[in-house]
PDB file of C-alpha atoms in Angstrom:
ATOM      1  CA  UNK A   1     -19.750-143.638  39.393  1.00 50.00           C
ATOM      2  CA  UNK A   2     -19.739-144.057  43.165  1.00 53.00           C
ATOM      3  CA  UNK A   3     -21.551-141.547  45.310  1.00 57.00           C
ATOM      4  CA  UNK A   4     -19.208-140.413  48.111  1.00 60.00           C
ATOM      5  CA  UNK A   5     -21.336-138.033  50.029  1.00 67.00           C
ATOM      6  CA  UNK A   6     -20.459-136.480  53.361  1.00 69.00           C
ATOM      7  CA  UNK A   7     -22.055-139.368  55.303  1.00 65.00           C
ATOM      8  CA  UNK A   8     -19.892-141.952  53.539  1.00 67.00           C
ATOM      9  CA  UNK A   9     -16.697-139.935  54.117  1.00 66.00           C
ATOM     10  CA  UNK A  10     -17.642-139.466  57.771  1.00 65.00           C
ATOM     11  CA  UNK A  11     -18.165-143.247  58.199  1.00 73.00           C
ATOM     12  CA  UNK A  12     -14.775-144.012  56.634  1.00 63.00           C
ATOM     13  CA  UNK A  13     -13.071-141.512  58.892  1.00 66.00           C
ATOM     14  CA  UNK A  14     -14.865-142.921  61.933  1.00 69.00           C
ATOM     15  CA  UNK A  15     -13.778-146.465  61.062  1.00 69.00           C
ATOM     16  CA  UNK A  16     -10.154-145.372  60.524  1.00 69.00           C
ATOM     17  CA  UNK A  17     -10.150-143.429  63.785  1.00 66.00           C
ATOM     18  CA  UNK A  18     -11.552-146.454  65.634  1.00 69.00           C
ATOM     19  CA  UNK A  19      -8.793-148.651  64.218  1.00 71.00           C
ATOM     20  CA  UNK A  20      -6.124-146.191  65.386  1.00 70.00           C
ATOM     21  CA  UNK A  21      -7.687-145.963  68.849  1.00 67.00           C
ATOM     22  CA  UNK A  22      -7.837-149.761  69.234  1.00 65.00           C
ATOM     23  CA  UNK A  23      -4.267-150.191  67.956  1.00 63.00           C
ATOM     24  CA  UNK A  24      -3.021-147.448  70.263  1.00 64.00           C
ATOM     25  CA  UNK A  25      -4.816-148.988  73.253  1.00 59.00           C
ATOM     26  CA  UNK A  26      -3.298-152.383  72.495  1.00 58.00           C
ATOM     27  CA  UNK A  27       0.163-150.864  72.248  1.00 60.00           C
ATOM     28  CA  UNK A  28      -0.322-148.962  75.530  1.00 57.00           C
ATOM     29  CA  UNK A  29      -1.538-152.167  77.197  1.00 59.00           C
ATOM     30  CA  UNK A  30       1.533-154.049  75.959  1.00 58.00           C
ATOM     31  CA  UNK A  31       3.803-151.311  77.297  1.00 64.00           C
ATOM     32  CA  UNK A  32       2.171-151.541  80.711  1.00 78.00           C
ATOM     33  CA  UNK A  33       2.637-155.313  80.787  1.00 84.00           C
ATOM     34  CA  UNK A  34       6.414-155.178  80.384  1.00 85.00           C
ATOM     35  CA  UNK A  35       9.078-153.438  82.434  1.00 84.00           C
ATOM     36  CA  UNK A  36      12.531-152.475  81.248  1.00 84.00           C
ATOM     37  CA  UNK A  37      15.346-151.894  83.721  1.00 84.00           C
ATOM     38  CA  UNK A  38      19.121-151.648  83.871  1.00 87.00           C
ATOM     39  CA  UNK A  39      21.227-154.233  85.643  1.00 89.00           C
ATOM     40  CA  UNK A  40      24.907-154.574  86.441  1.00 93.00           C
ATOM     41  CA  UNK A  41      26.833-156.606  83.892  1.00 94.00           C
ATOM     42  CA  UNK A  42      28.726-159.492  85.531  1.00 96.00           C
ATOM     43  CA  UNK A  43      32.087-157.979  84.535  1.00 97.00           C
ATOM     44  CA  UNK A  44      31.239-154.634  86.140  1.00 97.00           C
ATOM     45  CA  UNK A  45      30.006-156.382  89.306  1.00 98.00           C
ATOM     46  CA  UNK A  46      33.292-158.304  89.478  1.00 98.00           C
ATOM     47  CA  UNK A  47      35.355-155.155  88.844  1.00 98.00           C
ATOM     48  CA  UNK A  48      33.472-153.376  91.618  1.00 98.00           C
ATOM     49  CA  UNK A  49      34.079-156.223  94.075  1.00 98.00           C
ATOM     50  CA  UNK A  50      37.766-156.458  93.164  1.00 98.00           C
ATOM     51  CA  UNK A  51      38.250-152.697  93.578  1.00 98.00           C
ATOM     52  CA  UNK A  52      36.556-152.716  96.999  1.00 98.00           C
ATOM     53  CA  UNK A  53      38.659-155.703  98.103  1.00 98.00           C
ATOM     54  CA  UNK A  54      41.867-154.047  96.855  1.00 98.00           C
ATOM     55  CA  UNK A  55      41.024-150.833  98.717  1.00 98.00           C
ATOM     56  CA  UNK A  56      40.522-152.754 101.960  1.00 98.00           C
ATOM     57  CA  UNK A  57      43.759-154.691 101.394  1.00 98.00           C
ATOM     58  CA  UNK A  58      45.656-151.398 100.976  1.00 98.00           C
ATOM     59  CA  UNK A  59      44.227-150.305 104.323  1.00 98.00           C
ATOM     60  CA  UNK A  60      45.371-153.590 105.889  1.00 98.00           C
ATOM     61  CA  UNK A  61      41.895-155.129 106.270  1.00 98.00           C
ATOM     62  CA  UNK A  62      40.960-158.737 105.537  1.00 98.00           C
ATOM     63  CA  UNK A  63      37.366-158.594 104.267  1.00 98.00           C
ATOM     64  CA  UNK A  64      34.688-160.162 102.145  1.00 98.00           C
ATOM     65  CA  UNK A  65      32.879-158.193  99.453  1.00 98.00           C
ATOM     66  CA  UNK A  66      29.496-159.014  97.916  1.00 98.00           C
ATOM     67  CA  UNK A  67      27.761-157.373  94.968  1.00 98.00           C
ATOM     68  CA  UNK A  68      24.057-157.954  94.325  1.00 98.00           C
ATOM     69  CA  UNK A  69      21.769-156.944  91.473  1.00 97.00           C
ATOM     70  CA  UNK A  70      18.929-154.468  91.894  1.00 95.00           C
ATOM     71  CA  UNK A  71      16.706-157.192  93.381  1.00 95.00           C
ATOM     72  CA  UNK A  72      19.275-158.279  95.940  1.00 96.00           C
ATOM     73  CA  UNK A  73      20.376-161.453  94.150  1.00 97.00           C
ATOM     74  CA  UNK A  74      24.089-162.141  94.645  1.00 98.00           C
ATOM     75  CA  UNK A  75      26.284-161.650  91.573  1.00 98.00           C
ATOM     76  CA  UNK A  76      29.764-161.755  93.130  1.00 98.00           C
ATOM     77  CA  UNK A  77      31.295-162.691  96.488  1.00 98.00           C
ATOM     78  CA  UNK A  78      35.028-162.347  97.156  1.00 98.00           C
ATOM     79  CA  UNK A  79      36.730-163.244 100.447  1.00 98.00           C
ATOM     80  CA  UNK A  80      40.292-162.384 101.358  1.00 97.00           C
ATOM     81  CA  UNK A  81      42.205-165.408 102.589  1.00 96.00           C
ATOM     82  CA  UNK A  82      42.232-164.427 106.287  1.00 96.00           C
ATOM     83  CA  UNK A  83      38.811-162.801 106.493  1.00 98.00           C
ATOM     84  CA  UNK A  84      36.593-164.369 109.108  1.00 97.00           C
ATOM     85  CA  UNK A  85      34.254-167.178 108.150  1.00 97.00           C
ATOM     86  CA  UNK A  86      31.225-164.963 108.916  1.00 97.00           C
ATOM     87  CA  UNK A  87      32.268-162.198 106.501  1.00 98.00           C
ATOM     88  CA  UNK A  88      30.858-163.559 103.196  1.00 98.00           C
ATOM     89  CA  UNK A  89      27.361-163.969 104.678  1.00 98.00           C
ATOM     90  CA  UNK A  90      27.551-160.598 106.422  1.00 98.00           C
ATOM     91  CA  UNK A  91      28.753-158.802 103.263  1.00 98.00           C
ATOM     92  CA  UNK A  92      25.972-160.455 101.238  1.00 98.00           C
ATOM     93  CA  UNK A  93      23.441-159.472 103.890  1.00 98.00           C
ATOM     94  CA  UNK A  94      24.596-155.851 103.848  1.00 98.00           C
ATOM     95  CA  UNK A  95      24.392-155.707 100.045  1.00 98.00           C
ATOM     96  CA  UNK A  96      20.942-157.347 100.051  1.00 98.00           C
ATOM     97  CA  UNK A  97      19.710-154.950 102.728  1.00 97.00           C
ATOM     98  CA  UNK A  98      20.988-151.879 100.864  1.00 98.00           C
ATOM     99  CA  UNK A  99      19.424-153.034  97.574  1.00 97.00           C
ATOM    100  CA  UNK A 100      16.048-154.037  98.949  1.00 96.00           C
ATOM    101  CA  UNK A 101      15.636-150.971 101.172  1.00 96.00           C
ATOM    102  CA  UNK A 102      17.265-148.733  98.524  1.00 96.00           C
ATOM    103  CA  UNK A 103      19.389-147.070 101.168  1.00 96.00           C
ATOM    104  CA  UNK A 104      22.841-147.428 102.700  1.00 97.00           C
ATOM    105  CA  UNK A 105      22.989-149.719 105.708  1.00 97.00           C
ATOM    106  CA  UNK A 106      24.530-146.912 107.769  1.00 96.00           C
ATOM    107  CA  UNK A 107      21.518-144.762 106.832  1.00 95.00           C
ATOM    108  CA  UNK A 108      19.198-147.563 107.904  1.00 95.00           C
ATOM    109  CA  UNK A 109      21.157-147.919 111.144  1.00 94.00           C
ATOM    110  CA  UNK A 110      20.536-144.258 111.933  1.00 91.00           C
ATOM    111  CA  UNK A 111      16.765-144.427 111.375  1.00 93.00           C
ATOM    112  CA  UNK A 112      16.129-147.786 113.067  1.00 94.00           C
ATOM    113  CA  UNK A 113      17.396-147.210 116.589  1.00 93.00           C
ATOM    114  CA  UNK A 114      15.335-148.767 119.388  1.00 93.00           C
ATOM    115  CA  UNK A 115      12.234-146.688 120.046  1.00 93.00           C
ATOM    116  CA  UNK A 116      12.195-145.193 116.527  1.00 92.00           C
ATOM    117  CA  UNK A 117       9.362-145.861 114.096  1.00 93.00           C
ATOM    118  CA  UNK A 118      11.541-148.029 111.778  1.00 92.00           C
ATOM    119  CA  UNK A 119      13.181-150.025 114.605  1.00 92.00           C
ATOM    120  CA  UNK A 120      11.334-153.139 113.435  1.00 93.00           C
ATOM    121  CA  UNK A 121      13.409-153.488 110.273  1.00 93.00           C
ATOM    122  CA  UNK A 122      16.286-154.714 112.449  1.00 92.00           C
ATOM    123  CA  UNK A 123      14.251-157.864 113.129  1.00 91.00           C
ATOM    124  CA  UNK A 124      13.489-158.742 109.515  1.00 93.00           C
ATOM    125  CA  UNK A 125      15.020-162.023 108.331  1.00 94.00           C
ATOM    126  CA  UNK A 126      18.209-161.415 106.356  1.00 94.00           C
ATOM    127  CA  UNK A 127      18.468-157.698 107.134  1.00 95.00           C
ATOM    128  CA  UNK A 128      21.951-156.622 108.240  1.00 97.00           C
ATOM    129  CA  UNK A 129      21.660-153.118 109.641  1.00 96.00           C
ATOM    130  CA  UNK A 130      25.298-152.152 110.220  1.00 95.00           C
ATOM    131  CA  UNK A 131      27.521-149.906 108.108  1.00 97.00           C
ATOM    132  CA  UNK A 132      29.153-151.294 104.986  1.00 98.00           C
ATOM    133  CA  UNK A 133      26.304-151.687 102.488  1.00 98.00           C
ATOM    134  CA  UNK A 134      25.847-149.118  99.709  1.00 98.00           C
ATOM    135  CA  UNK A 135      23.521-148.871  96.733  1.00 98.00           C
ATOM    136  CA  UNK A 136      24.964-148.661  93.214  1.00 98.00           C
ATOM    137  CA  UNK A 137      23.244-146.253  90.848  1.00 96.00           C
ATOM    138  CA  UNK A 138      23.448-145.434  87.162  1.00 94.00           C
ATOM    139  CA  UNK A 139      21.761-142.299  85.921  1.00 90.00           C
ATOM    140  CA  UNK A 140      19.862-142.000  89.191  1.00 90.00           C
ATOM    141  CA  UNK A 141      18.502-145.544  88.943  1.00 93.00           C
ATOM    142  CA  UNK A 142      19.326-148.392  91.306  1.00 96.00           C
ATOM    143  CA  UNK A 143      21.302-151.103  89.473  1.00 97.00           C
ATOM    144  CA  UNK A 144      22.705-153.037  92.439  1.00 97.00           C
ATOM    145  CA  UNK A 145      24.405-152.801  95.807  1.00 98.00           C
ATOM    146  CA  UNK A 146      27.716-153.692  97.426  1.00 98.00           C
ATOM    147  CA  UNK A 147      28.432-154.941 100.932  1.00 98.00           C
ATOM    148  CA  UNK A 148      31.770-155.207 102.725  1.00 98.00           C
ATOM    149  CA  UNK A 149      32.438-157.029 105.996  1.00 98.00           C
ATOM    150  CA  UNK A 150      35.582-157.588 108.046  1.00 98.00           C
ATOM    151  CA  UNK A 151      37.162-154.151 108.424  1.00 97.00           C
ATOM    152  CA  UNK A 152      37.328-152.726 111.954  1.00 96.00           C
ATOM    153  CA  UNK A 153      33.893-151.096 111.951  1.00 95.00           C
ATOM    154  CA  UNK A 154      31.072-150.259 109.591  1.00 95.00           C
ATOM    155  CA  UNK A 155      32.641-146.934 108.603  1.00 96.00           C
ATOM    156  CA  UNK A 156      35.764-148.690 107.331  1.00 98.00           C
ATOM    157  CA  UNK A 157      33.652-151.295 105.516  1.00 98.00           C
ATOM    158  CA  UNK A 158      31.673-148.484 103.903  1.00 98.00           C
ATOM    159  CA  UNK A 159      34.835-146.650 102.817  1.00 98.00           C
ATOM    160  CA  UNK A 160      35.998-149.748 100.928  1.00 98.00           C
ATOM    161  CA  UNK A 161      32.540-150.203  99.364  1.00 98.00           C
ATOM    162  CA  UNK A 162      32.575-146.565  98.257  1.00 98.00           C
ATOM    163  CA  UNK A 163      36.023-147.024  96.682  1.00 98.00           C
ATOM    164  CA  UNK A 164      34.681-149.998  94.724  1.00 98.00           C
ATOM    165  CA  UNK A 165      31.757-147.974  93.397  1.00 98.00           C
ATOM    166  CA  UNK A 166      34.019-145.056  92.463  1.00 97.00           C
ATOM    167  CA  UNK A 167      36.283-147.427  90.539  1.00 97.00           C
ATOM    168  CA  UNK A 168      33.444-148.458  88.202  1.00 97.00           C
ATOM    169  CA  UNK A 169      31.356-145.274  88.173  1.00 95.00           C
ATOM    170  CA  UNK A 170      32.708-144.304  84.744  1.00 93.00           C
ATOM    171  CA  UNK A 171      31.279-147.541  83.345  1.00 93.00           C
ATOM    172  CA  UNK A 172      27.892-146.825  84.935  1.00 91.00           C
ATOM    173  CA  UNK A 173      27.472-143.186  83.896  1.00 82.00           C
ATOM    174  CA  UNK A 174      26.510-142.779  80.278  1.00 62.00           C
TER     175      UNK A 174
END
């Protein structure tokens, strides 16, 4: 018969505990090595852009609309037939700026006036600091951004962008 004294039981428990600690540490390390995030589905990005374009058309504006993912990479660009040739690049720039700074471009405009601490962001390559770029969120998390260019002023561009977001918000909230 085997002798299983207290020392032997203690050693077995210590070995089992060590195995659990090592396995748990490996699992924690694996979790830290990977990141999970939400991103706009292409169909939702297209729906958003189409809704923003339609809103501007109803207001009588010829615009371009761009939707980017959370990293600022373009997913969709739409340009109305008479929108200026500069509008696709400007809309994309507004969307990129909103996504990468995680703020509306009108908000960035307000905090980056000459003489203010953040004035330097106006000089960054690719940054478009005029109204018309809005972030898109789902459950409080950034999933993308939309930019509109071509309406008579940043406020009008932003109103169309907001209409596009509102049109798809039900698909984003879950």
